Amino acid sequence: MIQVQRLNKWFGDHHVLRDIDLEVAQGEVVVVIGPSGSGKSTLCRCLNRLESAGSGEILIDGVPAPVEGRELARLRADVGMVFQSFNLFQHKSVLENVMLAPVKVRGVSRAEAESTARELLARVGIAEQAAKLPAQLSGGQQQRAAIARALAMRPKVMLFDEPTSALDPEMVGEVLDVMVQLAADGMTMVVVTHEMGFARRAADRVVFMDDGQIVESAEPDAFFEAPTTDRARDFLAKVL
Ligand code: ADP
Ligand code: MG
């Protein structure tokens, strides 16, 4: 579903992604971990072209990720993204937030968009919040609304960039539960997170990044029990 080949990215002189090779199969859940500044967010943003690549190839579902025009809009729909900050439209209801892109970008009728939106809000457990404004929801509910909004575009892939980092601790679990369910339903997912419990529970593979490189890529049990590099061992010693 995702093929990244020799991806490099510079910010000025700063080489932030170095020869990244990454393949994610359909239905696979890849958790990306690593220290702050290692390039995790930049990698995610390159995957849906929020950030331009310096060099290298990115294919989504076998097709080179387009860089502009209508094709780019379709890429953004196919590759859903959920950020640390929920990025909901504050002056629109939760329901409208979820309906908006399918109506505007996919040309879906309002009636169909509403019925899909209500289904998705039920799926993430906030059906009863549909008429409220985002500010009237808890952080965990807002993040679940953001997940529903991304799912409304029927993406092929979901990217999550530290989706629980801005939440109060008691709300982390409800968002992770939605993500675990999504993984169980077969969604292809790339998840940047510091939640090692989620990685153990839901990941098919853990990718460890440091200094712009993928340093290790392994199944969670192997990675957590026996990391093969000093850099991964040092990182795990700090976070576990
Ligand atoms: P992570 O998500 O792993 O914390 P990032 O991908 O955000 O890392 O950042 C990787 C490196 O790129 C960091 O050194 C960061 O300061 C730098 N960086 C990120 N975004 C920009 C930007 N827009 N302009 C310049 N440097 C950036
Ligand atoms: Mg980041």
XYZ file of C-alpha atoms and ligand atoms in Angstrom:
268
model
C 0.000 0.000 0.000
C 2.918 2.333 0.751
C 6.340 2.090 -0.858
C 9.012 4.613 0.036
C 12.357 4.316 -1.730
C 15.490 6.276 -0.874
C 13.503 9.232 0.406
C 15.666 12.208 1.352
C 14.550 15.533 2.734
C 16.474 18.657 3.583
C 15.399 21.801 5.408
C 18.091 24.148 4.079
C 21.364 22.448 5.006
C 19.675 20.213 7.523
C 19.377 16.649 6.192
C 16.293 15.461 8.104
C 15.370 12.272 6.204
C 18.229 10.083 5.010
C 17.638 7.328 2.482
C 14.362 6.172 3.994
C 13.146 2.838 2.613
C 9.784 1.731 3.950
C 7.105 -0.642 2.717
C 3.731 -0.982 4.371
C 1.488 -3.806 3.186
C -2.274 -3.524 2.881
C -3.798 -3.957 6.327
C -0.448 -3.622 8.069
C -0.028 -1.450 11.172
C 3.404 0.147 11.448
C 4.275 2.065 14.596
C 7.060 4.627 14.198
C 8.996 5.554 17.307
C 12.127 7.548 17.982
C 13.479 10.599 19.767
C 12.136 14.086 19.216
C 13.597 15.611 16.056
C 14.377 12.245 14.441
C 12.125 12.975 11.445
C 8.940 11.061 12.264
C 6.536 13.911 11.531
C 8.414 14.929 8.410
C 8.162 11.358 7.107
C 4.384 11.333 7.702
C 3.988 14.725 6.068
C 5.972 13.586 3.019
C 3.652 10.579 2.630
C 0.665 12.801 1.866
C 2.739 15.601 0.344
C 2.124 18.140 3.071
C 5.905 18.351 2.796
C 7.794 18.043 -0.482
C 10.405 15.310 -0.761
C 13.979 16.286 -1.636
C 14.567 13.074 -3.569
C 13.294 9.518 -3.735
C 10.063 7.753 -4.603
C 6.749 7.501 -2.775
C 4.098 5.154 -4.134
C 0.632 4.807 -2.641
C -1.258 1.698 -3.737
C 1.278 1.236 -6.529
C 0.930 4.757 -7.939
C 3.528 7.533 -7.524
C 2.145 10.050 -5.024
C 1.165 13.108 -7.093
C 2.619 16.480 -6.134
C -0.055 18.855 -7.433
C -3.512 19.438 -8.897
C -6.618 17.310 -8.642
C -4.501 14.192 -8.256
C -3.003 15.672 -5.107
C -6.483 16.282 -3.674
C -7.251 12.615 -4.267
C -4.034 11.576 -2.545
C -4.999 13.629 0.506
C -8.350 11.832 0.554
C -6.722 8.409 0.142
C -4.157 9.079 2.858
C -6.023 10.306 5.934
C -4.057 12.090 8.616
C -4.708 12.694 12.293
C -2.471 15.165 14.123
C -1.574 15.833 17.724
C -3.746 18.976 17.625
C -7.178 17.948 16.473
C -7.534 20.652 13.809
C -11.330 20.612 13.770
C -13.230 23.578 12.348
C -14.216 25.329 15.559
C -17.273 27.166 14.220
C -18.887 24.047 12.751
C -20.679 21.220 14.524
C -18.987 17.861 14.937
C -21.377 16.429 12.333
C -20.548 19.219 9.844
C -16.841 18.652 10.433
C -17.211 15.024 9.366
C -19.539 15.808 6.423
C -17.569 18.700 4.948
C -14.795 17.070 2.899
C -16.906 14.286 1.357
C -19.388 16.930 0.127
C -16.768 19.449 -1.059
C -14.029 17.142 -2.362
C -15.739 13.866 -3.208
C -19.006 15.450 -4.428
C -21.122 13.240 -2.167
C -24.722 14.423 -1.563
C -25.423 16.037 1.826
C -27.912 13.291 2.703
C -25.395 10.533 2.030
C -22.583 12.437 3.755
C -24.754 12.893 6.837
C -25.697 9.258 7.058
C -22.032 8.208 6.675
C -20.955 10.814 9.217
C -23.484 9.572 11.784
C -22.306 5.990 11.250
C -18.684 7.034 11.739
C -19.454 9.084 14.856
C -21.189 6.002 16.266
C -18.193 3.881 15.350
C -15.831 6.146 17.329
C -18.330 6.302 20.199
C -19.503 9.928 20.017
C -22.819 9.688 18.152
C -24.536 11.772 20.831
C -22.060 14.650 20.342
C -22.955 15.214 16.663
C -24.726 18.571 17.093
C -22.144 20.102 19.438
C -19.292 22.433 18.600
C -15.776 20.999 19.017
C -15.097 23.229 22.039
C -17.986 21.548 23.869
C -16.227 18.169 23.636
C -13.405 16.744 25.732
C -9.998 16.383 24.092
C -10.494 12.645 23.680
C -13.885 13.189 22.029
C -12.408 15.854 19.723
C -9.641 13.514 18.633
C -12.180 10.763 17.953
C -14.151 13.291 15.863
C -10.938 14.035 13.935
C -10.518 10.310 13.267
C -14.131 10.086 12.053
C -13.527 13.072 9.792
C -10.504 11.408 8.174
C -12.410 8.117 7.778
C -15.282 9.927 6.036
C -13.068 10.221 2.939
C -12.771 6.421 2.821
C -8.967 6.520 2.957
C -6.781 3.607 1.922
C -4.234 4.525 4.572
C -4.417 6.373 7.885
C -1.450 8.298 9.277
C -1.458 9.228 12.949
C 1.167 11.678 14.213
C 1.252 11.483 18.014
C -2.559 11.458 18.218
C -2.643 11.182 22.014
C 0.254 13.469 22.981
C -1.940 16.511 23.612
C -4.524 14.628 25.672
C -5.016 14.460 29.399
C -3.908 11.001 30.558
C -7.424 9.764 31.305
C -8.431 10.325 27.670
C -5.548 8.523 25.994
C -7.163 5.102 26.316
C -10.420 5.978 24.557
C -8.531 7.238 21.491
C -6.150 4.264 21.429
C -9.156 1.915 21.693
C -10.629 3.459 18.532
C -7.286 3.010 16.774
C -6.979 -0.616 17.918
C -10.474 -1.259 16.544
C -9.558 0.399 13.249
C -6.475 -1.803 13.008
C -8.571 -4.893 13.752
C -10.956 -3.856 10.963
C -8.021 -4.086 8.532
C -7.055 -0.444 8.007
C -3.502 0.160 6.789
C -1.961 2.441 9.412
C 1.244 4.323 10.128
C 1.240 5.517 13.719
C 3.831 7.794 15.296
C 3.428 7.410 19.042
C 5.177 7.199 22.382
C 2.514 4.758 23.607
C 4.557 1.576 23.797
C 1.539 -0.357 25.074
C -0.277 0.462 21.842
C 2.766 -0.629 19.830
C 2.830 -3.999 21.591
C -0.920 -4.459 21.280
C -1.627 -3.291 17.743
C 1.565 -3.045 15.690
C 2.559 -5.619 13.116
C 5.924 -3.901 12.955
C 7.829 -1.250 14.880
C 10.098 1.143 13.016
C 12.681 2.975 15.113
C 13.999 6.259 13.690
C 16.962 8.278 14.850
C 18.638 11.247 13.207
C 16.605 10.989 9.992
C 17.252 7.286 9.453
C 15.334 4.085 9.991
C 17.645 2.324 12.408
C 15.549 -0.759 13.170
C 12.426 -2.370 11.791
C 11.077 -5.439 13.567
C 8.028 -7.155 14.989
C 7.088 -5.621 18.352
C 8.088 -8.611 20.507
C 11.492 -8.855 18.865
C 12.033 -5.092 19.005
C 11.051 -4.623 22.650
C 12.699 -7.817 23.943
C 15.904 -7.628 21.936
C 16.634 -4.361 20.121
C 19.742 -4.844 18.006
C 21.265 -1.359 18.152
C 22.605 0.753 21.020
C 20.510 3.679 19.821
C 17.261 1.716 20.179
C 18.357 0.282 23.553
C 19.136 3.790 24.848
C 15.777 5.093 23.627
C 13.810 2.235 25.168
C 15.657 2.654 28.468
C 14.324 6.217 28.599
C 10.705 5.579 27.604
C 9.870 2.192 29.160
P 9.983 14.361 15.016
O 8.582 14.336 14.526
O 10.628 13.010 15.011
O 10.117 15.020 16.352
P 10.376 16.250 12.875
O 10.084 15.490 11.637
O 9.346 17.163 13.385
O 10.856 15.230 14.012
O 11.691 17.105 12.667
C 12.884 16.564 12.120
C 13.919 17.665 12.032
O 13.518 18.594 11.051
C 14.082 18.437 13.332
O 15.450 18.765 13.478
C 13.264 19.670 13.090
O 13.761 20.769 13.814
C 13.416 19.893 11.598
N 12.238 20.537 10.992
C 10.976 20.066 11.006
N 10.145 20.873 10.324
C 10.912 21.895 9.863
C 10.646 23.061 9.083
N 9.410 23.333 8.606
N 11.687 23.871 8.814
C 12.933 23.613 9.264
N 13.255 22.536 9.987
C 12.262 21.678 10.294
Mg 6.818 14.914 15.453
